[in-house]
Amino acid sequence: MEWRHLPPLSGLRAFAAFAETGNVVAAGDALGVSHAAISQQLRSLETHLDVALLDRSGRSLALTDAGVVLSRALRSGFGGMIEAVEEITGLRDARPLHISTTPMFAVSWLMPRLPAFRAKYPDADLMLDPTPEVIALSADGIDVAIRYGNGNWPGMEAHMLLRSPMVVVAAPALVGADEMPSVDDLADLPWLEELGVSEGNNWLRRHGVSRGMTRGQTKVPGNLLLDGARDGQGVVVTVRAFVERDIAAGRLRALFTEDEDDSFGYHLVTRPGVMRPALKAFVTWIKREASEAG
Amino acid sequence: MEWRHLPPLSGLRAFAAFAETGNVVAAGDALGVSHAAISQQLRSLETHLDVALLDRSGRSLALTDAGVVLSRALRSGFGGMIEAVEEITGLRDARPLHISTTPMFAVSWLMPRLPAFRAKYPDADLMLDPTPEVIALSADGIDVAIRYGNGNWPGMEAHMLLRSPMVVVAAPALVGADEMPSVDDLADLPWLEELGVSEGNNWLRRHGVSRGMTRGQTKVPGNLLLDGARDGQGVVVTVRAFVERDIAAGRLRALFTEDEDDSFGYHLVTRPGVMRPALKAFVTWIKREASEAG
DNA sequence: TCCATATCTAACTCCAGCTTACATAAATTG
DNA sequence: CAATTTATGTAAGCTGGAGTTAGATATGGA
């Protein structure tokens, strides 16, 4: 280990806290010190490394490219350390299982099944983080994440829970029951989008759709998205499995189904390594639950 | 990030250095401080966490289970930080590519091919670490490892270079040219083993052989192993691909070939993420080299 | 232009973390 | 079994890193 290359650790800690919070005051709060302390540490770290980590134009600080690289390493580095400390001091056992998922999956799949888990493992405490952003598992104390994708998360282990393509749907009230609207028609219709990052928005971005159609978009909270679609308030991009029954019942029409390889779907994403008992129980349970549902 | 759970960083650093070196004096040298400083840091870390990290019975310190857990997290945590710092300060580009491999593979496969790489990329500096122990790539600044296994390294990306089972071989001079020796006969023959951890020793351990046959073992440096086998000095466990020609020419006889699934072989093991240019060149080159050889 | 909201700087304080020197304890050896 | 070697532990004092407070400075928006 090349310890000589390791800068003063307090500077790294301050920088990591700043990168996490985005401003020096909040970083100071996070570490329990004053904002001036953070400011000094940031400056001394930059002079020590002789690398610009922060872009000081403007009244707030932004990370440079080098700063982003460093902050990522620090986030996972300190995160792993904190995790290990929690592990050996027993803080981790006492803490509830943190499950990160998207609002869409939480509402449509996970929450209806949770009572069964609670019944089977009454001792396990769960904590759902329905945060749509992709996060580094170890840094935030997340035990397991459930994400839509093709199973390729570098450094992570993924297990398919629900195989399903993306689909564009709308209520017959909006697009009519018979004729298939053309692409141009779709662009003229109102669209409902989920707030923030979500499966649907990722799909739109991947297909470069969002740029072309700035008009007629309505941002709604994820849990209201499907209700809005059924209600004819707009066109929605979502995961097919969640609207299968609506389509069958005629409440929604599938306007376009993504014909990707069938590796896309919701995956259980965990870190390699040993799992604590509560996590193991949850993972085993959800895998069985998924295989029975599929 | 739960910064409250992070102990004083100097204590963690001292502990990591101690875990790496195994004694307080060497740890002090590594960090450029006195042994007393390490000793104090270790003690204060233990009292801070209220967890026994060190077993103080005997005159030297040993890690407890909790200590091992923590040290692993620290090793990879600090390692990643150092790596990121080297990255953004440009120290990394200047440094030669570090390739960790086993002596067996280095001698039998890699080194004969290296001149071709040098000819193609004269600017790239290489550094072979023929260390048999499995190491954490990021902590020691290793860019890529080449290891025998089934491709399952959690958190790593593995690419098959040379598919081959293990085989037990000996010279006809030792076991005769015709009759196949029985298992009991084998136990009576002298065995050559590589020093330290190696593919062959791992195989022996996996099969529980080493315990039963303490007599007649000779430990030799890896590069002399095959010469000794051809010379009739003992029975050797090795990777079949390296003795294929010796077997065909009658210099060695295959006494037993492992009939495992064909996922076993030498793999190129890298960390997920972006590679620096020199590494990318090497990886591309060695993959092509391997596919042409196979 | 003024105000709110940021970050930066200066001066001062203090204790974490270091060094040196000595103590202690366990293996090793004659 | 005492002497020696080789570890780690402890004490005491020094010093600079890391923090605080208070005030300066810069930017963006009303």
mmCIF file with all atom_site columns, N, CA, C and O in Angstrom, chain A residues 46-94:
data_model
loop_
_atom_site.group_PDB
_atom_site.id
_atom_site.type_symbol
_atom_site.label_atom_id
_atom_site.label_alt_id
_atom_site.label_comp_id
_atom_site.label_asym_id
_atom_site.label_entity_id
_atom_site.label_seq_id
_atom_site.pdbx_PDB_ins_code
_atom_site.Cartn_x
_atom_site.Cartn_y
_atom_site.Cartn_z
_atom_site.occupancy
_atom_site.B_iso_or_equiv
_atom_site.pdbx_formal_charge
_atom_site.auth_seq_id
_atom_site.auth_comp_id
_atom_site.auth_asym_id
_atom_site.auth_atom_id
_atom_site.pdbx_PDB_model_num
ATOM 1   N N  . GLU A 1 46 ? -6.585  20.751 -1.900  1.00 0.00 ? 46 GLU A N  1
ATOM 2   C CA . GLU A 1 46 ? -6.247  21.109 -3.277  1.00 0.00 ? 46 GLU A CA 1
ATOM 3   C C  . GLU A 1 46 ? -4.783  21.502 -3.414  1.00 0.00 ? 46 GLU A C  1
ATOM 4   O O  . GLU A 1 46 ? -4.104  21.096 -4.359  1.00 0.00 ? 46 GLU A O  1
ATOM 5   N N  . THR A 1 47 ? -4.272  22.282 -2.454  1.00 0.00 ? 47 THR A N  1
ATOM 6   C CA . THR A 1 47 ? -2.860  22.653 -2.556  1.00 0.00 ? 47 THR A CA 1
ATOM 7   C C  . THR A 1 47 ? -1.969  21.430 -2.354  1.00 0.00 ? 47 THR A C  1
ATOM 8   O O  . THR A 1 47 ? -0.945  21.286 -3.006  1.00 0.00 ? 47 THR A O  1
ATOM 9   N N  . HIS A 1 48 ? -2.384  20.541 -1.444  1.00 0.00 ? 48 HIS A N  1
ATOM 10  C CA . HIS A 1 48 ? -1.575  19.342 -1.218  1.00 0.00 ? 48 HIS A CA 1
ATOM 11  C C  . HIS A 1 48 ? -1.458  18.515 -2.494  1.00 0.00 ? 48 HIS A C  1
ATOM 12  O O  . HIS A 1 48 ? -0.379  18.075 -2.871  1.00 0.00 ? 48 HIS A O  1
ATOM 13  N N  . LEU A 1 49 ? -2.594  18.295 -3.149  1.00 0.00 ? 49 LEU A N  1
ATOM 14  C CA . LEU A 1 49 ? -2.581  17.477 -4.358  1.00 0.00 ? 49 LEU A CA 1
ATOM 15  C C  . LEU A 1 49 ? -2.088  18.268 -5.575  1.00 0.00 ? 49 LEU A C  1
ATOM 16  O O  . LEU A 1 49 ? -1.667  17.682 -6.565  1.00 0.00 ? 49 LEU A O  1
ATOM 17  N N  . ASP A 1 50 ? -2.184  19.573 -5.472  1.00 0.00 ? 50 ASP A N  1
ATOM 18  C CA . ASP A 1 50 ? -1.888  20.445 -6.607  1.00 0.00 ? 50 ASP A CA 1
ATOM 19  C C  . ASP A 1 50 ? -2.791  20.104 -7.798  1.00 0.00 ? 50 ASP A C  1
ATOM 20  O O  . ASP A 1 50 ? -2.344  20.010 -8.935  1.00 0.00 ? 50 ASP A O  1
ATOM 21  N N  . VAL A 1 51 ? -4.040  19.888 -7.471  1.00 0.00 ? 51 VAL A N  1
ATOM 22  C CA . VAL A 1 51 ? -5.049  19.571 -8.487  1.00 0.00 ? 51 VAL A CA 1
ATOM 23  C C  . VAL A 1 51 ? -6.296  20.378 -8.149  1.00 0.00 ? 51 VAL A C  1
ATOM 24  O O  . VAL A 1 51 ? -6.660  20.493 -6.979  1.00 0.00 ? 51 VAL A O  1
ATOM 25  N N  . ALA A 1 52 ? -6.920  20.949 -9.152  1.00 0.00 ? 52 ALA A N  1
ATOM 26  C CA . ALA A 1 52 ? -8.161  21.680 -8.911  1.00 0.00 ? 52 ALA A CA 1
ATOM 27  C C  . ALA A 1 52 ? -9.311  20.687 -8.759  1.00 0.00 ? 52 ALA A C  1
ATOM 28  O O  . ALA A 1 52 ? -9.624  19.959 -9.696  1.00 0.00 ? 52 ALA A O  1
ATOM 29  N N  . LEU A 1 53 ? -9.866  20.653 -7.571  1.00 0.00 ? 53 LEU A N  1
ATOM 30  C CA . LEU A 1 53 ? -10.991 19.749 -7.332  1.00 0.00 ? 53 LEU A CA 1
ATOM 31  C C  . LEU A 1 53 ? -12.315 20.490 -7.455  1.00 0.00 ? 53 LEU A C  1
ATOM 32  O O  . LEU A 1 53 ? -13.356 19.883 -7.663  1.00 0.00 ? 53 LEU A O  1
ATOM 33  N N  . LEU A 1 54 ? -12.238 21.812 -7.288  1.00 0.00 ? 54 LEU A N  1
ATOM 34  C CA . LEU A 1 54 ? -13.453 22.614 -7.236  1.00 0.00 ? 54 LEU A CA 1
ATOM 35  C C  . LEU A 1 54 ? -13.388 23.743 -8.260  1.00 0.00 ? 54 LEU A C  1
ATOM 36  O O  . LEU A 1 54 ? -12.344 24.357 -8.464  1.00 0.00 ? 54 LEU A O  1
ATOM 37  N N  . ASP A 1 55 ? -14.535 23.964 -8.832  1.00 0.00 ? 55 ASP A N  1
ATOM 38  C CA . ASP A 1 55 ? -14.665 25.077 -9.760  1.00 0.00 ? 55 ASP A CA 1
ATOM 39  C C  . ASP A 1 55 ? -15.269 26.250 -8.977  1.00 0.00 ? 55 ASP A C  1
ATOM 40  O O  . ASP A 1 55 ? -16.423 26.199 -8.573  1.00 0.00 ? 55 ASP A O  1
ATOM 41  N N  . ARG A 1 56 ? -14.464 27.273 -8.751  1.00 0.00 ? 56 ARG A N  1
ATOM 42  C CA . ARG A 1 56 ? -14.887 28.356 -7.861  1.00 0.00 ? 56 ARG A CA 1
ATOM 43  C C  . ARG A 1 56 ? -15.506 29.535 -8.604  1.00 0.00 ? 56 ARG A C  1
ATOM 44  O O  . ARG A 1 56 ? -15.697 30.604 -8.030  1.00 0.00 ? 56 ARG A O  1
ATOM 45  N N  . SER A 1 57 ? -15.795 29.366 -9.872  1.00 0.00 ? 57 SER A N  1
ATOM 46  C CA . SER A 1 57 ? -16.513 30.436 -10.553 1.00 0.00 ? 57 SER A CA 1
ATOM 47  C C  . SER A 1 57 ? -17.981 30.327 -10.173 1.00 0.00 ? 57 SER A C  1
ATOM 48  O O  . SER A 1 57 ? -18.517 29.231 -10.078 1.00 0.00 ? 57 SER A O  1
ATOM 49  N N  . GLY A 1 58 ? -18.578 31.467 -9.963  1.00 0.00 ? 58 GLY A N  1
ATOM 50  C CA . GLY A 1 58 ? -19.949 31.446 -9.454  1.00 0.00 ? 58 GLY A CA 1
ATOM 51  C C  . GLY A 1 58 ? -19.931 31.464 -7.946  1.00 0.00 ? 58 GLY A C  1
ATOM 52  O O  . GLY A 1 58 ? -18.876 31.308 -7.324  1.00 0.00 ? 58 GLY A O  1
ATOM 53  N N  . ARG A 1 59 ? -21.080 31.639 -7.370  1.00 0.00 ? 59 ARG A N  1
ATOM 54  C CA . ARG A 1 59 ? -21.055 31.798 -5.920  1.00 0.00 ? 59 ARG A CA 1
ATOM 55  C C  . ARG A 1 59 ? -21.109 30.467 -5.186  1.00 0.00 ? 59 ARG A C  1
ATOM 56  O O  . ARG A 1 59 ? -20.913 30.412 -3.992  1.00 0.00 ? 59 ARG A O  1
ATOM 57  N N  . SER A 1 60 ? -21.384 29.398 -5.914  1.00 0.00 ? 60 SER A N  1
ATOM 58  C CA . SER A 1 60 ? -21.332 28.101 -5.243  1.00 0.00 ? 60 SER A CA 1
ATOM 59  C C  . SER A 1 60 ? -20.255 27.256 -5.904  1.00 0.00 ? 60 SER A C  1
ATOM 60  O O  . SER A 1 60 ? -19.826 27.516 -7.023  1.00 0.00 ? 60 SER A O  1
ATOM 61  N N  . LEU A 1 61 ? -19.807 26.252 -5.187  1.00 0.00 ? 61 LEU A N  1
ATOM 62  C CA . LEU A 1 61 ? -18.698 25.436 -5.664  1.00 0.00 ? 61 LEU A CA 1
ATOM 63  C C  . LEU A 1 61 ? -19.212 24.258 -6.484  1.00 0.00 ? 61 LEU A C  1
ATOM 64  O O  . LEU A 1 61 ? -20.214 23.646 -6.133  1.00 0.00 ? 61 LEU A O  1
ATOM 65  N N  . ALA A 1 62 ? -18.517 23.964 -7.539  1.00 0.00 ? 62 ALA A N  1
ATOM 66  C CA . ALA A 1 62 ? -18.858 22.786 -8.336  1.00 0.00 ? 62 ALA A CA 1
ATOM 67  C C  . ALA A 1 62 ? -17.633 21.890 -8.424  1.00 0.00 ? 62 ALA A C  1
ATOM 68  O O  . ALA A 1 62 ? -16.499 22.366 -8.346  1.00 0.00 ? 62 ALA A O  1
ATOM 69  N N  . LEU A 1 63 ? -17.855 20.602 -8.554  1.00 0.00 ? 63 LEU A N  1
ATOM 70  C CA . LEU A 1 63 ? -16.733 19.677 -8.657  1.00 0.00 ? 63 LEU A CA 1
ATOM 71  C C  . LEU A 1 63 ? -16.155 19.709 -10.070 1.00 0.00 ? 63 LEU A C  1
ATOM 72  O O  . LEU A 1 63 ? -16.894 19.757 -11.046 1.00 0.00 ? 63 LEU A O  1
ATOM 73  N N  . THR A 1 64 ? -14.843 19.683 -10.151 1.00 0.00 ? 64 THR A N  1
ATOM 74  C CA . THR A 1 64 ? -14.201 19.495 -11.446 1.00 0.00 ? 64 THR A CA 1
ATOM 75  C C  . THR A 1 64 ? -14.233 18.007 -11.793 1.00 0.00 ? 64 THR A C  1
ATOM 76  O O  . THR A 1 64 ? -14.669 17.184 -10.990 1.00 0.00 ? 64 THR A O  1
ATOM 77  N N  . ASP A 1 65 ? -13.753 17.671 -12.988 1.00 0.00 ? 65 ASP A N  1
ATOM 78  C CA . ASP A 1 65 ? -13.705 16.256 -13.364 1.00 0.00 ? 65 ASP A CA 1
ATOM 79  C C  . ASP A 1 65 ? -12.871 15.461 -12.365 1.00 0.00 ? 65 ASP A C  1
ATOM 80  O O  . ASP A 1 65 ? -13.265 14.384 -11.919 1.00 0.00 ? 65 ASP A O  1
ATOM 81  N N  . ALA A 1 66 ? -11.710 16.010 -12.035 1.00 0.00 ? 66 ALA A N  1
ATOM 82  C CA . ALA A 1 66 ? -10.857 15.335 -11.059 1.00 0.00 ? 66 ALA A CA 1
ATOM 83  C C  . ALA A 1 66 ? -11.591 15.192 -9.731  1.00 0.00 ? 66 ALA A C  1
ATOM 84  O O  . ALA A 1 66 ? -11.508 14.164 -9.059  1.00 0.00 ? 66 ALA A O  1
ATOM 85  N N  . GLY A 1 67 ? -12.336 16.245 -9.373  1.00 0.00 ? 67 GLY A N  1
ATOM 86  C CA . GLY A 1 67 ? -13.091 16.203 -8.130  1.00 0.00 ? 67 GLY A CA 1
ATOM 87  C C  . GLY A 1 67 ? -14.127 15.098 -8.140  1.00 0.00 ? 67 GLY A C  1
ATOM 88  O O  . GLY A 1 67 ? -14.336 14.414 -7.131  1.00 0.00 ? 67 GLY A O  1
ATOM 89  N N  . VAL A 1 68 ? -14.759 14.905 -9.271  1.00 0.00 ? 68 VAL A N  1
ATOM 90  C CA . VAL A 1 68 ? -15.762 13.839 -9.369  1.00 0.00 ? 68 VAL A CA 1
ATOM 91  C C  . VAL A 1 68 ? -15.112 12.477 -9.198  1.00 0.00 ? 68 VAL A C  1
ATOM 92  O O  . VAL A 1 68 ? -15.608 11.615 -8.459  1.00 0.00 ? 68 VAL A O  1
ATOM 93  N N  . VAL A 1 69 ? -13.978 12.288 -9.867  1.00 0.00 ? 69 VAL A N  1
ATOM 94  C CA . VAL A 1 69 ? -13.263 11.007 -9.744  1.00 0.00 ? 69 VAL A CA 1
ATOM 95  C C  . VAL A 1 69 ? -12.919 10.729 -8.292  1.00 0.00 ? 69 VAL A C  1
ATOM 96  O O  . VAL A 1 69 ? -13.191 9.651  -7.747  1.00 0.00 ? 69 VAL A O  1
ATOM 97  N N  . LEU A 1 70 ? -12.341 11.746 -7.646  1.00 0.00 ? 70 LEU A N  1
ATOM 98  C CA . LEU A 1 70 ? -11.941 11.558 -6.262  1.00 0.00 ? 70 LEU A CA 1
ATOM 99  C C  . LEU A 1 70 ? -13.146 11.310 -5.363  1.00 0.00 ? 70 LEU A C  1
ATOM 100 O O  . LEU A 1 70 ? -13.135 10.416 -4.511  1.00 0.00 ? 70 LEU A O  1
ATOM 101 N N  . SER A 1 71 ? -14.184 12.090 -5.568  1.00 0.00 ? 71 SER A N  1
ATOM 102 C CA . SER A 1 71 ? -15.341 11.973 -4.666  1.00 0.00 ? 71 SER A CA 1
ATOM 103 C C  . SER A 1 71 ? -15.974 10.592 -4.757  1.00 0.00 ? 71 SER A C  1
ATOM 104 O O  . SER A 1 71 ? -16.433 10.050 -3.765  1.00 0.00 ? 71 SER A O  1
ATOM 105 N N  . ARG A 1 72 ? -15.984 10.028 -5.950  1.00 0.00 ? 72 ARG A N  1
ATOM 106 C CA . ARG A 1 72 ? -16.547 8.683  -6.080  1.00 0.00 ? 72 ARG A CA 1
ATOM 107 C C  . ARG A 1 72 ? -15.745 7.675  -5.268  1.00 0.00 ? 72 ARG A C  1
ATOM 108 O O  . ARG A 1 72 ? -16.308 6.822  -4.571  1.00 0.00 ? 72 ARG A O  1
ATOM 109 N N  . ALA A 1 73 ? -14.429 7.766  -5.383  1.00 0.00 ? 73 ALA A N  1
ATOM 110 C CA . ALA A 1 73 ? -13.584 6.828  -4.640  1.00 0.00 ? 73 ALA A CA 1
ATOM 111 C C  . ALA A 1 73 ? -13.764 7.018  -3.136  1.00 0.00 ? 73 ALA A C  1
ATOM 112 O O  . ALA A 1 73 ? -13.824 6.057  -2.379  1.00 0.00 ? 73 ALA A O  1
ATOM 113 N N  . LEU A 1 74 ? -13.881 8.276  -2.724  1.00 0.00 ? 74 LEU A N  1
ATOM 114 C CA . LEU A 1 74 ? -14.022 8.546  -1.299  1.00 0.00 ? 74 LEU A CA 1
ATOM 115 C C  . LEU A 1 74 ? -15.362 8.043  -0.786  1.00 0.00 ? 74 LEU A C  1
ATOM 116 O O  . LEU A 1 74 ? -15.463 7.488  0.304   1.00 0.00 ? 74 LEU A O  1
ATOM 117 N N  . ARG A 1 75 ? -16.382 8.255  -1.602  1.00 0.00 ? 75 ARG A N  1
ATOM 118 C CA . ARG A 1 75 ? -17.714 7.824  -1.198  1.00 0.00 ? 75 ARG A CA 1
ATOM 119 C C  . ARG A 1 75 ? -17.732 6.329  -0.925  1.00 0.00 ? 75 ARG A C  1
ATOM 120 O O  . ARG A 1 75 ? -18.200 5.881  0.119   1.00 0.00 ? 75 ARG A O  1
ATOM 121 N N  . SER A 1 76 ? -17.203 5.565  -1.858  1.00 0.00 ? 76 SER A N  1
ATOM 122 C CA . SER A 1 76 ? -17.251 4.123  -1.647  1.00 0.00 ? 76 SER A CA 1
ATOM 123 C C  . SER A 1 76 ? -16.229 3.710  -0.595  1.00 0.00 ? 76 SER A C  1
ATOM 124 O O  . SER A 1 76 ? -16.472 2.785  0.175   1.00 0.00 ? 76 SER A O  1
ATOM 125 N N  . GLY A 1 77 ? -15.111 4.410  -0.552  1.00 0.00 ? 77 GLY A N  1
ATOM 126 C CA . GLY A 1 77 ? -14.095 4.071  0.441   1.00 0.00 ? 77 GLY A CA 1
ATOM 127 C C  . GLY A 1 77 ? -14.584 4.299  1.859   1.00 0.00 ? 77 GLY A C  1
ATOM 128 O O  . GLY A 1 77 ? -14.600 3.382  2.679   1.00 0.00 ? 77 GLY A O  1
ATOM 129 N N  . PHE A 1 78 ? -15.004 5.512  2.144   1.00 0.00 ? 78 PHE A N  1
ATOM 130 C CA . PHE A 1 78 ? -15.505 5.805  3.491   1.00 0.00 ? 78 PHE A CA 1
ATOM 131 C C  . PHE A 1 78 ? -16.763 4.996  3.783   1.00 0.00 ? 78 PHE A C  1
ATOM 132 O O  . PHE A 1 78 ? -16.967 4.535  4.911   1.00 0.00 ? 78 PHE A O  1
ATOM 133 N N  . GLY A 1 79 ? -17.591 4.837  2.759   1.00 0.00 ? 79 GLY A N  1
ATOM 134 C CA . GLY A 1 79 ? -18.813 4.046  2.949   1.00 0.00 ? 79 GLY A CA 1
ATOM 135 C C  . GLY A 1 79 ? -18.500 2.637  3.408   1.00 0.00 ? 79 GLY A C  1
ATOM 136 O O  . GLY A 1 79 ? -19.117 2.130  4.345   1.00 0.00 ? 79 GLY A O  1
ATOM 137 N N  . GLY A 1 80 ? -17.528 2.024  2.765   1.00 0.00 ? 80 GLY A N  1
ATOM 138 C CA . GLY A 1 80 ? -17.154 0.668  3.147   1.00 0.00 ? 80 GLY A CA 1
ATOM 139 C C  . GLY A 1 80 ? -16.596 0.600  4.557   1.00 0.00 ? 80 GLY A C  1
ATOM 140 O O  . GLY A 1 80 ? -16.865 -0.338 5.300   1.00 0.00 ? 80 GLY A O  1
ATOM 141 N N  . MET A 1 81 ? -15.842 1.625  4.900   1.00 0.00 ? 81 MET A N  1
ATOM 142 C CA . MET A 1 81 ? -15.276 1.649  6.257   1.00 0.00 ? 81 MET A CA 1
ATOM 143 C C  . MET A 1 81 ? -16.380 1.779  7.299   1.00 0.00 ? 81 MET A C  1
ATOM 144 O O  . MET A 1 81 ? -16.403 1.069  8.305   1.00 0.00 ? 81 MET A O  1
ATOM 145 N N  . ILE A 1 82 ? -17.289 2.696  7.041   1.00 0.00 ? 82 ILE A N  1
ATOM 146 C CA . ILE A 1 82 ? -18.389 2.898  7.987   1.00 0.00 ? 82 ILE A CA 1
ATOM 147 C C  . ILE A 1 82 ? -19.185 1.611  8.132   1.00 0.00 ? 82 ILE A C  1
ATOM 148 O O  . ILE A 1 82 ? -19.554 1.201  9.238   1.00 0.00 ? 82 ILE A O  1
ATOM 149 N N  . GLU A 1 83 ? -19.397 0.982  7.018   1.00 0.00 ? 83 GLU A N  1
ATOM 150 C CA . GLU A 1 83 ? -20.157 -0.258 7.045   1.00 0.00 ? 83 GLU A CA 1
ATOM 151 C C  . GLU A 1 83 ? -19.474 -1.314 7.899   1.00 0.00 ? 83 GLU A C  1
ATOM 152 O O  . GLU A 1 83 ? -20.112 -1.992 8.708   1.00 0.00 ? 83 GLU A O  1
ATOM 153 N N  . ALA A 1 84 ? -18.152 -1.455 7.696   1.00 0.00 ? 84 ALA A N  1
ATOM 154 C CA . ALA A 1 84 ? -17.417 -2.454 8.472   1.00 0.00 ? 84 ALA A CA 1
ATOM 155 C C  . ALA A 1 84 ? -17.477 -2.130 9.952   1.00 0.00 ? 84 ALA A C  1
ATOM 156 O O  . ALA A 1 84 ? -17.634 -3.026 10.791  1.00 0.00 ? 84 ALA A O  1
ATOM 157 N N  . VAL A 1 85 ? -17.348 -0.845 10.267  1.00 0.00 ? 85 VAL A N  1
ATOM 158 C CA . VAL A 1 85 ? -17.409 -0.447 11.670  1.00 0.00 ? 85 VAL A CA 1
ATOM 159 C C  . VAL A 1 85 ? -18.775 -0.782 12.252  1.00 0.00 ? 85 VAL A C  1
ATOM 160 O O  . VAL A 1 85 ? -18.891 -1.333 13.352  1.00 0.00 ? 85 VAL A O  1
ATOM 161 N N  . GLU A 1 86 ? -19.819 -0.494 11.492  1.00 0.00 ? 86 GLU A N  1
ATOM 162 C CA . GLU A 1 86 ? -21.166 -0.811 11.970  1.00 0.00 ? 86 GLU A CA 1
ATOM 163 C C  . GLU A 1 86 ? -21.319 -2.318 12.154  1.00 0.00 ? 86 GLU A C  1
ATOM 164 O O  . GLU A 1 86 ? -21.979 -2.775 13.080  1.00 0.00 ? 86 GLU A O  1
ATOM 165 N N  . GLU A 1 87 ? -20.685 -3.032 11.257  1.00 0.00 ? 87 GLU A N  1
ATOM 166 C CA . GLU A 1 87 ? -20.751 -4.496 11.343  1.00 0.00 ? 87 GLU A CA 1
ATOM 167 C C  . GLU A 1 87 ? -20.149 -5.012 12.640  1.00 0.00 ? 87 GLU A C  1
ATOM 168 O O  . GLU A 1 87 ? -20.791 -5.755 13.378  1.00 0.00 ? 87 GLU A O  1
ATOM 169 N N  . ILE A 1 88 ? -18.924 -4.591 12.923  1.00 0.00 ? 88 ILE A N  1
ATOM 170 C CA . ILE A 1 88 ? -18.232 -5.188 14.071  1.00 0.00 ? 88 ILE A CA 1
ATOM 171 C C  . ILE A 1 88 ? -18.695 -4.600 15.395  1.00 0.00 ? 88 ILE A C  1
ATOM 172 O O  . ILE A 1 88 ? -18.511 -5.210 16.430  1.00 0.00 ? 88 ILE A O  1
ATOM 173 N N  . THR A 1 89 ? -19.290 -3.420 15.361  1.00 0.00 ? 89 THR A N  1
ATOM 174 C CA . THR A 1 89 ? -19.773 -2.856 16.617  1.00 0.00 ? 89 THR A CA 1
ATOM 175 C C  . THR A 1 89 ? -21.219 -3.265 16.894  1.00 0.00 ? 89 THR A C  1
ATOM 176 O O  . THR A 1 89 ? -21.765 -2.918 17.931  1.00 0.00 ? 89 THR A O  1
ATOM 177 N N  . GLY A 1 90 ? -21.816 -3.991 15.967  1.00 0.00 ? 90 GLY A N  1
ATOM 178 C CA . GLY A 1 90 ? -23.176 -4.466 16.200  1.00 0.00 ? 90 GLY A CA 1
ATOM 179 C C  . GLY A 1 90 ? -24.244 -3.455 15.853  1.00 0.00 ? 90 GLY A C  1
ATOM 180 O O  . GLY A 1 90 ? -25.434 -3.716 16.028  1.00 0.00 ? 90 GLY A O  1
ATOM 181 N N  . LEU A 1 91 ? -23.827 -2.285 15.360  1.00 0.00 ? 91 LEU A N  1
ATOM 182 C CA . LEU A 1 91 ? -24.823 -1.277 14.995  1.00 0.00 ? 91 LEU A CA 1
ATOM 183 C C  . LEU A 1 91 ? -25.681 -1.758 13.827  1.00 0.00 ? 91 LEU A C  1
ATOM 184 O O  . LEU A 1 91 ? -26.821 -1.356 13.675  1.00 0.00 ? 91 LEU A O  1
ATOM 185 N N  . ARG A 1 92 ? -25.088 -2.630 13.011  1.00 0.00 ? 92 ARG A N  1
ATOM 186 C CA . ARG A 1 92 ? -25.746 -3.011 11.778  1.00 0.00 ? 92 ARG A CA 1
ATOM 187 C C  . ARG A 1 92 ? -26.904 -3.986 12.023  1.00 0.00 ? 92 ARG A C  1
ATOM 188 O O  . ARG A 1 92 ? -27.937 -3.906 11.361  1.00 0.00 ? 92 ARG A O  1
ATOM 189 N N  . ASP A 1 93 ? -26.684 -4.903 12.960  1.00 0.00 ? 93 ASP A N  1
ATOM 190 C CA . ASP A 1 93 ? -27.730 -5.891 13.210  1.00 0.00 ? 93 ASP A CA 1
ATOM 191 C C  . ASP A 1 93 ? -29.007 -5.211 13.668  1.00 0.00 ? 93 ASP A C  1
ATOM 192 O O  . ASP A 1 93 ? -30.110 -5.612 13.315  1.00 0.00 ? 93 ASP A O  1
ATOM 193 N N  . ALA A 1 94 ? -28.816 -4.178 14.476  1.00 0.00 ? 94 ALA A N  1
ATOM 194 C CA . ALA A 1 94 ? -29.976 -3.529 15.057  1.00 0.00 ? 94 ALA A CA 1
ATOM 195 C C  . ALA A 1 94 ? -30.726 -2.702 14.023  1.00 0.00 ? 94 ALA A C  1
ATOM 196 O O  . ALA A 1 94 ? -31.921 -2.455 14.158  1.00 0.00 ? 94 ALA A O  1
#
